[in-house]
Every structure is written in C-alpha cells, then in structure tokens.
Amino acid sequence: MAEARPTHGVEWAIAGAVVSFLGLVVVLPLISLVATVGRAPWEAVAGLSTGEAVNALGLSAAVAAIALAVNGVFGVVGGLALVRHRFPGRRLLDWLVDLPLAVSPVMTGLGFLLLFGRTGFLGPVLERLDVQVAFAVPGAIVATLFVTLPFTVREVALVAEEVGTVEEEVAATLGATAAQSFWRVTLPKIRHGVVLGVTLTVARALGEFGAVLVLGGAITNRTMTATTYIHAAIEGRQTSAGFGMALVLAATSVLLMSAVQRRTSR
Amino acid sequence: MSIRLDRVSRSFGAGPVVDDVSLAVQAGELVCLLGPSGGGKSTILRIIAGLERADAGEVWLEGQRVDHLHARDRDVGFVFQHYALFRHLDVAGNIGFGLSVRRRPPDFIRARVAELLELMGLGGLERRFPASLSGGQRQRVALARALAPAPKLLLLDEPFSAVDAQVRQELRQWLRRLHDDVPITSILVTHDQDEAFAIADRVFICRNGRIEQAGTPVEILDEPASEFVAQFIGDVNLLDGVVRDGTVWVGPLGMAWPARDGACRVVIRSYDLKFWCMNPGIASVARILPMGDRVRVEAILDGGQALFAQFPRRSSLLLGLEKGTRIGVEVTHARCWPIQARVST
C-alpha cells in the first residue's frame, strides 16, 4: 500500500484554505469595524456617551446577567437530567432544548408576541395582573432566555456524558449526601462545561437582535438593547455611534471567548 | 463485620446477572469472588455496598438487614477498578473526603490523613493531584480514601487489574498484610485465580450469576466441585474416561476412582502428573515447550488423547525426555464427573 501521509504541499494547501476562509468570514469584518471606528474614534466615544447608548448597554448587560443566572441553573439541572436520568418525556426535552437553535429569532419574537401581546392568549391574564411583557423589559428578558436556552444544557450534557458517575458512587460509599455529592463532586467535574456554556449564553444574550426587537420593541431608553441601538443608530444615520457600539460588543465577545479558551484548554 | 446474603437475585433486562445467591462471610475474613467476566461478581459486590439494589433476597451486615439502607449509611469502604479518584482534589483531599463529608473536625482529618499516608507509603505526595501519580500510587490513594472513615467492611472490585504485573504482586502482598493489621472484613472481586489463591482465606467461584463453589484455596484446588471450577482454576487436562470396577480408564491410563461404571469426564491438573522415560510405556512425547521457570511437556496417550504436564525447569522427571520418547504416566491427583450428571446440571 502506498504511503498514506500527505505531502507537505497538500498540508500547506489545506491550512491555507482554512485560514483564508476564516480570515474572510471572521477576521476581515472585525478589522473593517476597527478600521472604520479608528478613523474617527472621538466621534464613536461621543456617540456612546449619550444617555440612550448607556441605557441600551445597561439593559443588555442586565438581560445577559439574568440569562446567565437562569439558563446557567437550568442548564446544569437539565444537562445532568438528560444524561443521567431516564424519565418520561426525556426525548421530548432533548428535542425541545435544541429548538431555539433552529428557529429564527424573529419568529420566536413573533410567537411570544402572539402569546403575551394585548390580544394574545395570555393577554387578558397579564392585563388583570397588571404585568406588561410585550414591548417592555420582561419581553426582552423572555426573548433572550429563549434563544440562549440550549448552550449550557448542551455543554453540560456533553461533559456529563464524558465524565460518568463513578466518582459519585465513590462519594456515596464515603458517606456523602446527595447535596454534598453534587457540590463537591459533580459540579467540579462538569465545571468546564458550565463555564463554556454560560459564556456562550452571555455572548449570545448580548448579541440577540431579532427576538428582542420584535418582542421588546426597541423603545428608546426603555427596551432598547445594544444590538437594537446599533440598528436604530444606523437607520438614523448616526453611523459612528452605531459602529462604536458594534465594536464594544465585538470586543466583549472576543474577551469572553479568549478567557474561556484559556480556562478550558488547561 | 459479618456479611450474609440470602437468596439474592438481580436482573438487567436480558436475564439474571445474580441468580439466587446465598453466601456468608465471617468477621475478619478476607474472601475472594473469583470467576470469568460477566459472572455477576461485581454486581454482588455492588449489592452489598448498596450501589445496586437486589430484585429479591436479603442482605445482612453484622446481623442487621440493610436492604433499605443507602450506600452512604452502610459504613462500607469500596475500591473501584479504575481508582475513580477525585481529579479536582489533591491526595490529601481525596483521602480526607469521607471524613470531611461526615463533618469531622479539621484537626482530626489532618491527623487521620497523615496516618493513612504513612500506612500506605504515600508520604510526601499529599499535595499532588491524581493526574501526576503512577498507577500503583493511585490505587493506594483509592485504598486510603476507602479506609479513612474506618469502615468495618472493605469491598474491592478488581482493584489491581489496571496496574502492571510487578506492582500487582506487591499490592497483593501488601493488601494481605494490611488486612491482617487492621480489624476489617474484606471481599475482593477478581478474575485472576493466582490473585485469589494468593491472598484469600476463602474463595467463592462465581459463574453465570451463581456461586459454583466456596472453600479455602486448597480445598478448591484439590477438590473442585465441578468440571468448570477445575478448568477455571488452572492448567488442566480435560479427558474422556470410562469407569470400570472402581478404576477410571483414559485409554491405557488407569486411576483408582470409586464410582459407578460408565462414561465420565476426567480432570487432571498439569502439576498432578509425572512423566518418565519408559519403553514400551503408554504414551509418547509430542512437544516440549520451555516456559521460563517451567517446562510444559505435551504427550499423546496411546489411543489418541492428548495431555500435558508442567515441571520445574530442573526437575529430574525431564531427564532424557525429548520429542518422540516413549513414556510412563502417573497421576497423583484427579477428579472425575459422570457425563449424565453434567447434562442434568
């Protein structure tokens, strides 16, 4: 049989193709963004110092924090349940968890609007309770929770599958209660999955646009998030503020991912 | 801690893995569950520990029925096959885990961990993490961790199968000494008959979810209760024989055997045979295979049945033996099973 190892030429060609592709779709857009803002940085700073921009960033941060907390907890519980337990409806749950990845956020927002809107199914109930979801902050939160649901569940399930349950059995024979076993054995074992999952959750929460726009309404100073601010800024021809905000989001994402990379590749 | 299993059964889907097993172990004994993989040994151990529940039957520890007790309340140390150390904890953290979840004071934990490090020959490793330890060290940490809460019962599931041969020998000897030094009852699961016979007070032979025989190593070696046991515990010849008037005949080879006339299976361990040069004799040497310190001699009995014997390298019985030599054969110990009985079991 012939030597199966590719020659250097082939390796270089493959590497070159991969790097060019990544450069085109990942690096070049980022560079254009930096270059554009860099041409007049003070304008971007001025645009970002307005109350609207600060409020938008604040809401995005708050929504991302809530998504982190809620979907972090749900992700750990759900991910472990999917891998370790057999219960009725497990397959349905397994399927539902991936749904937000497949459904367009705009459709998601619309679906929620038909549920929570004034004429929606839950509209009368919400009105009696005097709670407004659609075109209000809760709307932005609900929309974000939905689109960020899969990340922690999936990462936790992946790691939990890999690490198995023998250490938990050890802990039981050593006298650990279920709670001790969870906090002192299970959680440390799956922590890489949790960290990666919640990081992706935060990154996705900060970047969500469609669902938040449809359900939240992008009302200035009320339900406008960082992404909907960019959209509004560009529509309103305040391009430098929009670019500045885009750069802030991009930098945050890059920082988040590189922090995770360092932690999980140890 | 004395242990009693009373008619315990457990099935996983396809069929019974543990099938109506009863056994009793006295306090202070070291016993081995020995048998081929998939024979139900590990499941029996896990049922005793409370990691698996039995479908039927009773488990008694020290005269108390414990079926309803969770693993954490059974006071049992368990050593798993692949160590299963806590990777995020250092050696001291691993050993102290069982004490710390029982909320023992920190000073007490520190003292106990130091004591175990000393006992296990792990001094100086307390701040190391499992990833940086050798297989033998990991296994000793796992053992120390199981012993730390001072359990009265120690269960070991194939504990030495993942370490290399020499370390395994050492750990074996060392486990036996440890068992004798600490007031504890131990059950060890293994598929290695040398291991079982080297350290156990008593051996239970498991097969297809049942206990095929229980006894001391010598009892089992000398009086295997079935053809399976005889075959499993070592290098044996399995031959077809016929009993006639109190003698069993394998071709020209006769041995005294008090049984009813009829066909039978004859089991002769390779160490229970003597060969010597003799003409005409009753067999001829087919092959001589050096095997380190031993020599394996294969011969064909007149009539066609093959058998083999093993001798020490310098044994006088080997003098003059070579391929084709005619030999006499003497059997020092053999067991026979009538063929009908085999069918009925």
Coordinates of C-alpha atoms in Angstrom, one line a residue:
Chain A
M1 CA 0.0 0.0 0.0
A2 CA 1.2 3.5 -0.7
E3 CA 2.3 5.9 2.0
A4 CA -0.9 7.4 3.4
R5 CA 0.8 10.5 4.8
P6 CA 0.0 13.6 2.7
T7 CA 3.0 15.6 1.4
H8 CA 3.9 19.0 2.8
G9 CA 2.4 20.7 -0.2
V10 CA -1.0 19.2 0.5
E11 CA -0.8 20.1 4.2
W12 CA 0.1 23.7 3.3
A13 CA -2.7 23.9 0.8
I14 CA -5.3 22.7 3.3
A15 CA -4.0 25.0 6.0
G16 CA -4.0 27.9 3.6
A17 CA -7.6 27.3 2.5
V18 CA -8.8 27.1 6.1
V19 CA -7.0 30.2 7.2
S20 CA -8.2 32.2 4.2
F21 CA -11.8 31.1 4.8
L22 CA -11.7 32.0 8.5
G23 CA -10.0 35.3 7.6
L24 CA -12.7 36.2 5.1
V25 CA -15.7 35.3 7.4
V26 CA -14.3 36.1 10.9
V27 CA -11.3 38.3 10.8
L28 CA -11.8 40.8 8.0
P29 CA -15.2 42.0 9.2
L30 CA -13.7 42.7 12.6
I31 CA -10.8 44.5 11.0
S32 CA -13.1 46.7 8.9
L33 CA -15.0 47.5 12.0
V34 CA -11.9 48.5 14.0
A35 CA -10.5 50.5 11.0
T36 CA -13.8 52.4 10.5
V37 CA -14.1 53.3 14.1
G38 CA -10.3 54.1 14.3
R39 CA -10.7 56.7 11.6
A40 CA -12.6 59.0 14.0
P41 CA -12.5 57.4 17.4
W42 CA -13.7 60.5 19.3
E43 CA -17.0 60.5 17.3
A44 CA -17.6 57.0 18.4
V45 CA -16.8 57.8 22.0
A46 CA -19.1 60.9 21.9
G47 CA -21.9 58.7 20.3
L48 CA -21.5 56.1 23.0
S49 CA -21.6 58.7 25.9
T50 CA -25.2 59.6 25.2
G51 CA -27.9 58.5 27.7
E52 CA -29.6 56.3 25.1
A53 CA -26.4 54.4 24.4
V54 CA -25.6 53.9 28.1
N55 CA -29.1 52.8 28.8
A56 CA -29.0 50.3 25.9
L57 CA -25.7 48.9 27.1
G58 CA -27.1 48.7 30.7
L59 CA -30.2 46.8 29.6
S60 CA -28.1 44.4 27.5
A61 CA -25.8 43.7 30.5
A62 CA -28.8 43.2 32.8
V63 CA -30.5 40.9 30.4
A64 CA -27.3 38.9 29.9
A65 CA -26.8 38.6 33.6
I66 CA -30.4 37.2 34.1
A67 CA -29.9 34.8 31.2
L68 CA -26.6 33.7 32.8
A69 CA -28.3 33.0 36.1
V70 CA -31.5 31.4 34.9
N71 CA -30.1 29.4 32.0
G72 CA -27.0 28.5 34.0
V73 CA -29.1 26.8 36.7
F74 CA -31.5 25.3 34.1
G75 CA -28.5 24.2 32.0
V76 CA -26.9 22.3 34.9
V77 CA -30.1 20.7 36.1
G78 CA -31.3 19.9 32.6
G79 CA -28.0 18.8 31.2
L80 CA -27.5 16.4 34.1
A81 CA -31.1 15.1 33.9
L82 CA -30.8 14.4 30.2
V83 CA -27.6 12.4 30.6
R84 CA -28.1 10.7 34.0
H85 CA -31.8 10.0 34.3
R86 CA -34.4 8.2 32.3
F87 CA -37.8 9.8 32.7
P88 CA -41.0 10.1 30.7
G89 CA -40.6 13.0 28.2
R90 CA -36.8 12.8 28.2
R91 CA -36.6 12.5 24.5
L92 CA -39.1 15.4 24.0
L93 CA -37.0 17.6 26.3
D94 CA -33.8 16.6 24.4
W95 CA -35.5 17.7 21.2
L96 CA -37.1 20.9 22.6
V97 CA -33.7 22.1 24.0
D98 CA -32.3 22.4 20.5
L99 CA -35.3 24.1 19.1
P100 CA -34.1 27.7 19.8
L101 CA -31.1 27.0 17.6
A102 CA -33.2 26.0 14.7
V103 CA -36.0 28.6 14.9
S104 CA -35.4 32.1 13.6
P105 CA -35.3 34.6 16.5
V106 CA -37.8 36.8 14.6
M107 CA -40.3 34.0 14.5
T108 CA -39.6 33.4 18.2
G109 CA -40.3 37.0 19.0
L110 CA -43.5 36.9 16.9
G111 CA -44.6 33.7 18.7
F112 CA -44.1 35.3 22.1
L113 CA -45.9 38.4 20.9
L114 CA -48.9 36.3 19.9
L115 CA -48.8 34.8 23.4
F116 CA -48.1 37.8 25.6
G117 CA -49.4 40.7 23.4
R118 CA -52.6 42.6 24.4
T119 CA -54.6 40.4 22.0
G120 CA -52.5 37.3 22.7
F121 CA -53.6 34.1 24.6
L122 CA -52.2 35.3 27.9
G123 CA -53.0 38.9 27.2
P124 CA -56.2 39.1 29.4
V125 CA -54.4 37.3 32.3
L126 CA -51.4 39.6 32.2
E127 CA -53.7 42.7 32.0
R128 CA -55.6 41.6 35.1
L129 CA -52.3 41.1 36.9
D130 CA -51.1 44.5 35.6
V131 CA -47.9 43.0 34.1
Q132 CA -46.7 44.0 30.7
V133 CA -44.4 41.7 28.8
A134 CA -44.6 42.7 25.2
F135 CA -42.9 46.0 24.4
A136 CA -41.4 46.0 27.9
V137 CA -38.3 44.9 29.7
P138 CA -39.8 41.5 30.6
G139 CA -40.3 40.9 26.9
A140 CA -36.6 41.5 26.2
I141 CA -35.7 39.1 29.0
V142 CA -38.1 36.3 27.9
A143 CA -36.9 36.5 24.3
T144 CA -33.3 36.3 25.4
L145 CA -33.9 33.4 27.8
F146 CA -35.4 31.5 25.0
V147 CA -32.7 32.0 22.4
T148 CA -29.9 31.3 25.0
L149 CA -31.6 28.2 26.4
P150 CA -29.6 25.5 24.6
F151 CA -26.0 26.5 25.3
T152 CA -25.5 25.5 28.9
V153 CA -27.7 22.4 28.7
R154 CA -25.7 21.1 25.7
E155 CA -22.3 21.8 27.1
V156 CA -23.1 20.3 30.5
A157 CA -24.7 17.3 28.9
L158 CA -21.6 16.8 26.7
V159 CA -19.2 16.9 29.7
A160 CA -21.5 14.9 32.0
E161 CA -21.7 12.1 29.4
E162 CA -18.0 12.0 29.2
V163 CA -17.2 12.0 33.0
G164 CA -19.7 9.3 34.0
T165 CA -20.9 8.7 37.6
V166 CA -18.3 6.5 39.3
E167 CA -16.9 9.4 41.4
E168 CA -20.5 10.0 42.7
E169 CA -20.7 6.3 43.6
V170 CA -17.4 6.7 45.5
A171 CA -18.8 9.7 47.3
A172 CA -21.9 7.8 48.3
T173 CA -19.8 4.9 49.8
L174 CA -17.8 7.5 51.7
G175 CA -21.0 8.8 53.3
A176 CA -21.7 11.9 51.2
T177 CA -25.3 13.1 51.0
A178 CA -26.8 13.9 47.6
A179 CA -26.2 17.6 48.1
Q180 CA -22.6 17.1 49.2
S181 CA -22.1 14.8 46.2
F182 CA -23.4 17.5 43.9
W183 CA -21.5 20.4 45.2
R184 CA -18.2 18.6 45.9
V185 CA -18.0 16.0 43.2
T186 CA -20.4 16.6 40.3
L187 CA -20.1 20.4 39.9
P188 CA -16.3 20.4 40.0
K189 CA -16.3 17.6 37.4
I190 CA -18.6 19.4 35.0
R191 CA -17.3 22.9 35.7
H192 CA -15.6 23.3 32.3
G193 CA -18.9 22.6 30.6
V194 CA -20.7 25.0 32.8
V195 CA -18.2 27.8 32.3
L196 CA -18.2 27.3 28.5
G197 CA -22.0 27.1 28.4
V198 CA -22.7 30.2 30.4
T199 CA -20.1 32.1 28.4
L200 CA -21.8 31.2 25.2
T201 CA -25.1 32.2 26.9
V202 CA -23.8 35.6 27.8
A203 CA -22.2 36.1 24.4
R204 CA -25.5 35.1 22.7
A205 CA -27.6 37.2 25.0
L206 CA -25.5 40.3 24.3
G207 CA -25.8 39.7 20.6
E208 CA -29.5 38.8 20.3
F209 CA -31.3 41.0 17.9
G210 CA -34.4 39.7 16.2
A211 CA -36.4 38.3 19.1
V212 CA -35.6 41.3 21.3
L213 CA -36.6 43.7 18.5
V214 CA -40.0 42.0 17.9
L215 CA -41.0 41.3 21.5
G216 CA -39.2 44.2 23.2
G217 CA -40.0 46.8 20.6
A218 CA -36.6 48.6 20.9
I219 CA -38.2 51.6 22.6
T220 CA -35.5 54.2 23.2
N221 CA -34.4 54.3 26.9
R222 CA -36.8 51.5 27.8
T223 CA -36.4 48.3 25.8
M224 CA -33.6 49.3 23.5
T225 CA -30.6 46.9 23.9
A226 CA -27.1 47.3 22.5
T227 CA -27.9 45.5 19.3
T228 CA -31.2 47.3 18.6
Y229 CA -29.4 50.5 19.4
I230 CA -26.9 49.8 16.6
H231 CA -29.8 49.1 14.2
A232 CA -31.5 52.3 15.3
A233 CA -28.3 54.4 15.1
I234 CA -27.6 53.3 11.6
E235 CA -31.2 53.8 10.5
G236 CA -30.9 57.3 11.9
R237 CA -27.6 58.0 10.1
Q238 CA -25.6 58.2 13.4
T239 CA -23.2 55.7 12.0
S240 CA -20.2 56.4 14.2
A241 CA -22.3 55.7 17.4
G242 CA -23.5 52.5 15.8
F243 CA -20.0 51.4 14.8
G244 CA -18.7 52.2 18.2
M245 CA -21.4 50.1 19.9
A246 CA -20.7 47.3 17.5
L247 CA -17.0 47.4 18.4
V248 CA -17.9 47.3 22.1
L249 CA -20.0 44.2 21.6
A250 CA -17.3 42.5 19.4
A251 CA -14.6 43.3 21.9
T252 CA -16.7 41.8 24.7
S253 CA -17.3 38.6 22.8
V254 CA -13.6 38.2 21.9
L255 CA -12.6 38.8 25.5
L256 CA -15.2 36.3 26.8
M257 CA -14.2 33.6 24.4
S258 CA -10.5 34.0 25.0
A259 CA -11.0 33.8 28.7
V260 CA -12.9 30.6 28.3
Q261 CA -10.3 29.2 25.9
R262 CA -7.5 29.8 28.5
R263 CA -9.6 28.1 31.3
T264 CA -10.7 25.0 29.4
S265 CA -7.6 24.3 27.5
R266 CA -5.5 23.9 30.6
Chain B
M1 CA -18.3 -7.1 60.1
S2 CA -20.1 -10.4 59.2
I3 CA -21.9 -10.5 55.9
R4 CA -24.8 -12.7 54.8
L5 CA -26.6 -12.7 51.5
D6 CA -29.8 -14.7 51.5
R7 CA -31.1 -15.8 48.1
V8 CA -30.2 -12.5 46.4
S9 CA -31.1 -12.1 42.7
R10 CA -30.7 -9.2 40.3
S11 CA -31.6 -9.0 36.6
F12 CA -30.7 -6.4 34.0
G13 CA -33.0 -6.6 31.0
A14 CA -31.8 -9.8 29.3
G15 CA -31.6 -12.1 32.2
P16 CA -30.4 -12.7 35.7
V17 CA -26.9 -11.4 36.5
V18 CA -27.1 -12.6 40.1
D19 CA -29.2 -15.7 40.4
D20 CA -30.3 -16.8 43.8
V21 CA -27.0 -16.3 45.6
S22 CA -26.5 -17.0 49.2
L23 CA -23.2 -16.6 51.0
A24 CA -21.8 -15.9 54.4
V25 CA -18.6 -14.2 55.4
Q26 CA -17.3 -14.2 58.9
A27 CA -16.0 -11.0 60.5
G28 CA -12.3 -10.6 59.9
E29 CA -12.1 -12.9 56.8
L30 CA -10.6 -11.9 53.5
V31 CA -12.6 -13.6 50.8
C32 CA -12.4 -13.5 47.0
L33 CA -15.2 -13.7 44.5
L34 CA -13.5 -15.4 41.6
G35 CA -14.9 -16.1 38.2
P36 CA -14.9 -15.1 34.5
S37 CA -16.0 -11.6 33.4
G38 CA -19.7 -11.2 33.3
G39 CA -20.3 -13.8 36.0
G40 CA -22.0 -11.4 38.4
K41 CA -19.2 -10.9 40.8
S42 CA -19.1 -7.1 40.6
T43 CA -22.9 -6.9 40.9
I44 CA -22.8 -9.0 44.1
L45 CA -20.3 -6.5 45.5
R46 CA -22.3 -3.5 44.4
I47 CA -25.4 -5.0 46.0
I48 CA -23.5 -5.4 49.3
A49 CA -22.3 -1.8 49.1
G50 CA -25.8 -0.5 48.3
L51 CA -24.8 0.8 44.9
E52 CA -27.2 -1.6 43.3
R53 CA -30.4 -2.9 44.7
A54 CA -31.4 -6.6 44.6
D55 CA -34.6 -7.6 42.9
A56 CA -35.1 -10.3 45.5
G57 CA -33.4 -11.6 48.6
E58 CA -31.9 -10.1 51.8
V59 CA -28.5 -8.5 52.6
W60 CA -27.4 -8.7 56.2
L61 CA -24.4 -6.8 57.6
E62 CA -23.4 -7.6 61.2
G63 CA -26.7 -9.2 61.9
Q64 CA -28.7 -6.3 60.6
R65 CA -30.8 -6.3 57.5
V66 CA -29.6 -3.4 55.3
D67 CA -31.6 -3.7 52.0
H68 CA -33.3 -0.4 52.8
L69 CA -30.1 1.5 53.7
H70 CA -28.5 3.9 51.2
A71 CA -24.8 3.2 50.4
R72 CA -23.8 6.2 52.5
D73 CA -25.3 4.7 55.6
R74 CA -23.7 1.2 55.3
D75 CA -20.3 2.0 56.6
V76 CA -18.6 0.2 53.8
G77 CA -15.3 1.1 52.0
F78 CA -15.4 0.5 48.3
V79 CA -12.4 0.5 46.0
F80 CA -13.2 0.7 42.3
Q81 CA -11.4 -0.9 39.4
H82 CA -10.1 2.3 37.8
Y83 CA -9.4 4.1 41.0
A84 CA -12.0 6.8 40.4
L85 CA -10.0 9.4 42.3
F86 CA -11.5 12.9 42.5
R87 CA -9.4 14.7 39.9
H88 CA -10.0 18.1 41.3
L89 CA -8.7 17.2 44.8
D90 CA -5.1 16.5 45.8
V91 CA -4.1 13.3 47.5
A92 CA -4.9 14.7 51.0
G93 CA -8.3 16.0 49.8
N94 CA -9.1 12.6 48.3
I95 CA -8.2 10.7 51.4
G96 CA -10.0 13.1 53.7
F97 CA -13.2 13.3 51.6
G98 CA -15.1 10.7 53.6
L99 CA -14.2 12.4 56.9
S100 CA -15.0 15.8 55.6
V101 CA -18.5 14.9 54.4
R102 CA -19.1 13.4 57.8
R103 CA -18.1 16.8 59.3
R104 CA -15.2 15.6 61.4
P105 CA -13.1 18.4 62.9
P106 CA -10.2 19.6 60.6
D107 CA -7.6 18.6 63.1
F108 CA -8.9 15.1 63.3
I109 CA -9.0 14.9 59.5
R110 CA -5.4 16.1 59.2
A111 CA -4.2 13.6 61.7
R112 CA -6.1 10.7 60.1
V113 CA -4.9 11.6 56.6
A114 CA -1.3 11.8 57.9
E115 CA -1.7 8.4 59.5
L116 CA -3.0 6.9 56.3
L117 CA -0.3 8.5 54.1
E118 CA 2.2 6.8 56.4
L119 CA 0.5 3.5 56.4
M120 CA 0.2 3.5 52.6
G121 CA 3.7 4.6 51.9
L122 CA 2.4 7.8 50.3
G123 CA 4.3 10.3 52.5
G124 CA 5.3 13.5 50.6
L125 CA 2.6 13.1 48.0
E126 CA -0.3 14.8 49.9
R127 CA -0.3 17.9 47.7
R128 CA 0.0 16.1 44.4
F129 CA -3.0 15.7 42.1
P130 CA -4.1 12.3 40.8
A131 CA -3.0 13.1 37.2
S132 CA 0.6 13.2 38.3
L133 CA 0.6 9.8 40.2
S134 CA 1.6 6.4 38.9
G135 CA -1.0 3.6 38.7
G136 CA 0.2 1.9 41.9
Q137 CA 0.1 5.2 43.8
R138 CA -3.3 6.0 42.6
Q139 CA -4.6 2.6 43.7
R140 CA -3.1 3.1 47.1
V141 CA -4.7 6.6 47.4
A142 CA -8.0 5.0 46.4
L143 CA -7.5 2.4 49.2
A144 CA -6.5 5.0 51.7
R145 CA -9.6 7.0 50.8
A146 CA -11.8 4.0 51.4
L147 CA -10.1 3.2 54.7
A148 CA -10.2 6.7 56.1
P149 CA -13.6 6.6 57.7
A150 CA -12.5 3.3 59.3
P151 CA -15.2 1.1 57.7
K152 CA -15.6 -2.4 59.1
L153 CA -16.0 -3.8 55.6
L154 CA -13.8 -3.3 52.7
L155 CA -15.0 -4.2 49.2
L156 CA -12.5 -4.2 46.3
D157 CA -13.7 -4.5 42.7
E158 CA -10.8 -5.8 40.6
P159 CA -8.5 -3.4 42.3
F160 CA -5.3 -4.4 40.8
S161 CA -6.3 -5.2 37.2
A162 CA -5.2 -1.8 35.9
V163 CA -1.6 -1.9 37.2
D164 CA 1.3 -3.8 35.7
A165 CA 2.2 -7.3 36.8
Q166 CA 5.0 -6.5 39.2
V167 CA 3.1 -3.7 41.0
R168 CA 0.2 -6.0 41.2
Q169 CA 2.2 -8.6 43.1
E170 CA 3.4 -6.0 45.6
L171 CA 0.0 -4.6 46.1
R172 CA -1.4 -8.0 46.7
Q173 CA 1.0 -8.9 49.4
W174 CA 0.6 -5.5 50.9
L175 CA -3.2 -5.8 50.9
R176 CA -3.0 -9.1 52.7
R177 CA -0.7 -7.5 55.4
L178 CA -3.0 -4.5 55.7
H179 CA -6.0 -6.8 56.1
D180 CA -4.2 -8.6 58.9
D181 CA -3.1 -5.4 60.7
V182 CA -6.5 -3.6 60.6
P183 CA -9.6 -5.1 62.1
I184 CA -11.6 -5.4 58.9
T185 CA -13.5 -7.8 56.8
S186 CA -12.6 -7.8 53.1
I187 CA -14.2 -9.0 49.9
L188 CA -12.2 -8.8 46.7
V189 CA -13.5 -9.4 43.3
T190 CA -11.1 -10.8 40.7
H191 CA -10.9 -12.9 37.6
D192 CA -7.3 -13.8 38.3
Q193 CA -7.1 -17.2 40.1
D194 CA -3.4 -16.6 41.1
E195 CA -4.5 -13.4 42.9
A196 CA -7.4 -15.1 44.6
F197 CA -5.4 -18.1 45.8
A198 CA -2.5 -16.0 46.9
I199 CA -4.4 -13.8 49.3
A200 CA -7.8 -15.2 50.2
D201 CA -8.8 -17.1 53.3
R202 CA -11.7 -18.4 51.3
V203 CA -12.7 -18.3 47.6
F204 CA -16.2 -18.2 46.1
I205 CA -16.2 -19.3 42.5
C206 CA -18.9 -17.4 40.5
R207 CA -20.3 -18.3 37.2
N208 CA -23.4 -17.2 35.4
G209 CA -24.6 -15.3 38.5
R210 CA -24.3 -18.3 40.8
I211 CA -21.8 -19.4 43.3
E212 CA -20.3 -22.6 41.9
Q213 CA -18.1 -23.5 44.8
A214 CA -17.0 -22.0 48.1
G215 CA -13.9 -23.1 50.1
T216 CA -10.4 -22.5 51.1
P217 CA -7.9 -22.2 48.2
V218 CA -6.5 -25.7 49.0
E219 CA -10.0 -27.2 49.1
I220 CA -10.8 -25.8 45.8
L221 CA -7.6 -26.7 44.2
D222 CA -7.8 -30.3 45.4
E223 CA -11.5 -30.9 45.3
P224 CA -13.0 -28.8 42.5
A225 CA -16.8 -29.3 42.7
S226 CA -17.4 -29.2 39.0
E227 CA -15.6 -29.5 35.7
F228 CA -16.0 -25.8 35.2
V229 CA -14.2 -25.0 38.5
A230 CA -11.4 -27.5 37.7
Q231 CA -10.9 -25.9 34.4
F232 CA -11.1 -22.3 35.5
I233 CA -8.7 -22.6 38.4
G234 CA -5.7 -23.6 36.4
D235 CA -3.9 -25.5 33.7
V236 CA -5.9 -28.7 33.5
N237 CA -6.3 -31.7 31.2
L238 CA -9.9 -32.5 30.3
L239 CA -10.2 -36.1 29.1
D240 CA -12.8 -38.6 28.3
G241 CA -12.7 -41.7 30.5
V242 CA -14.6 -44.8 31.4
V243 CA -15.1 -46.2 34.9
R244 CA -14.9 -50.0 35.2
D245 CA -14.8 -51.8 38.6
G246 CA -13.6 -48.9 40.6
T247 CA -10.9 -47.7 38.2
V248 CA -11.3 -44.9 35.6
W249 CA -9.5 -45.5 32.3
V250 CA -8.3 -42.9 29.9
G251 CA -7.1 -45.1 27.1
P252 CA -4.3 -47.1 28.7
L253 CA -4.0 -44.8 31.7
G254 CA -5.9 -46.1 34.8
M255 CA -6.6 -44.4 38.1
A256 CA -8.5 -45.7 41.1
W257 CA -11.8 -43.9 41.2
P258 CA -14.8 -45.2 43.3
A259 CA -17.8 -44.6 41.1
R260 CA -20.4 -46.5 39.2
D261 CA -19.5 -47.9 35.8
G262 CA -20.0 -45.6 32.8
A263 CA -18.6 -42.8 30.8
C264 CA -17.1 -39.8 32.6
R265 CA -15.0 -36.7 32.2
V266 CA -11.6 -36.7 33.9
V267 CA -9.8 -33.6 35.0
I268 CA -6.1 -33.7 35.8
R269 CA -4.2 -30.6 36.7
S270 CA -0.9 -30.3 34.8
Y271 CA 1.0 -30.3 38.1
D272 CA -0.5 -33.6 39.2
L273 CA 1.2 -35.7 36.5
K274 CA 4.5 -37.5 36.4
F275 CA 6.2 -38.5 33.1
W276 CA 9.3 -40.6 32.8
C277 CA 11.2 -42.5 30.1
M278 CA 9.8 -46.0 29.8
N279 CA 9.6 -48.5 26.9
P280 CA 7.1 -49.6 25.8
G281 CA 5.2 -47.1 28.1
I282 CA 1.7 -45.8 27.4
A283 CA 2.3 -42.5 25.6
S284 CA 4.8 -40.6 23.5
V285 CA 6.1 -37.1 23.9
A286 CA 4.7 -34.8 21.3
R287 CA 6.3 -31.4 22.2
I288 CA 8.5 -29.9 24.9
L289 CA 7.9 -26.1 25.5
P290 CA 10.2 -24.1 27.8
M291 CA 8.1 -21.5 29.7
G292 CA 10.6 -19.6 31.8
D293 CA 11.0 -21.4 35.1
R294 CA 8.7 -24.2 34.0
V295 CA 8.7 -26.7 31.2
R296 CA 5.5 -27.8 29.5
V297 CA 5.5 -31.3 28.1
E298 CA 2.8 -32.4 25.8
A299 CA 2.2 -36.1 25.1
I300 CA -0.2 -38.3 23.2
L301 CA -1.6 -41.3 25.1
D302 CA -2.0 -44.5 23.2
G303 CA -5.5 -44.4 21.8
G304 CA -5.1 -40.7 20.8
Q305 CA -6.0 -38.4 23.7
A306 CA -3.5 -35.6 24.3
L307 CA -2.4 -34.4 27.7
F308 CA 0.2 -32.1 29.1
A309 CA 2.2 -31.7 32.3
Q310 CA 4.3 -29.0 33.8
F311 CA 7.6 -29.5 35.6
P312 CA 10.1 -27.2 37.2
R313 CA 13.0 -26.4 34.8
R314 CA 15.4 -28.6 36.8
S315 CA 13.1 -31.5 37.6
S316 CA 14.6 -34.9 37.4
L317 CA 11.5 -36.0 35.6
L318 CA 12.7 -34.2 32.5
L319 CA 15.9 -36.3 32.2
G320 CA 16.0 -37.9 28.8
L321 CA 12.6 -36.6 27.6
E322 CA 12.5 -35.4 24.0
K323 CA 10.2 -35.4 21.1
G324 CA 9.1 -39.0 20.3
T325 CA 10.3 -40.5 23.6
R326 CA 8.0 -43.3 24.9
I327 CA 7.0 -42.6 28.5
G328 CA 5.1 -43.9 31.5
V329 CA 2.5 -41.7 33.1
E330 CA 1.4 -41.5 36.8
V331 CA -1.4 -39.4 38.1
T332 CA -1.0 -38.1 41.6
H333 CA -4.5 -36.4 41.8
A334 CA -7.5 -36.4 39.6
R335 CA -11.3 -35.7 39.6
C336 CA -14.0 -37.4 37.5
W337 CA -17.5 -36.3 36.7
P338 CA -20.0 -38.8 35.3
I339 CA -21.3 -37.5 32.0
Q340 CA -25.0 -37.8 32.9
A341 CA -24.6 -35.5 35.9
R342 CA -23.1 -32.9 33.6
V343 CA -26.2 -32.9 31.4
S344 CA -28.6 -32.7 34.3
T345 CA -27.0 -29.6 35.9

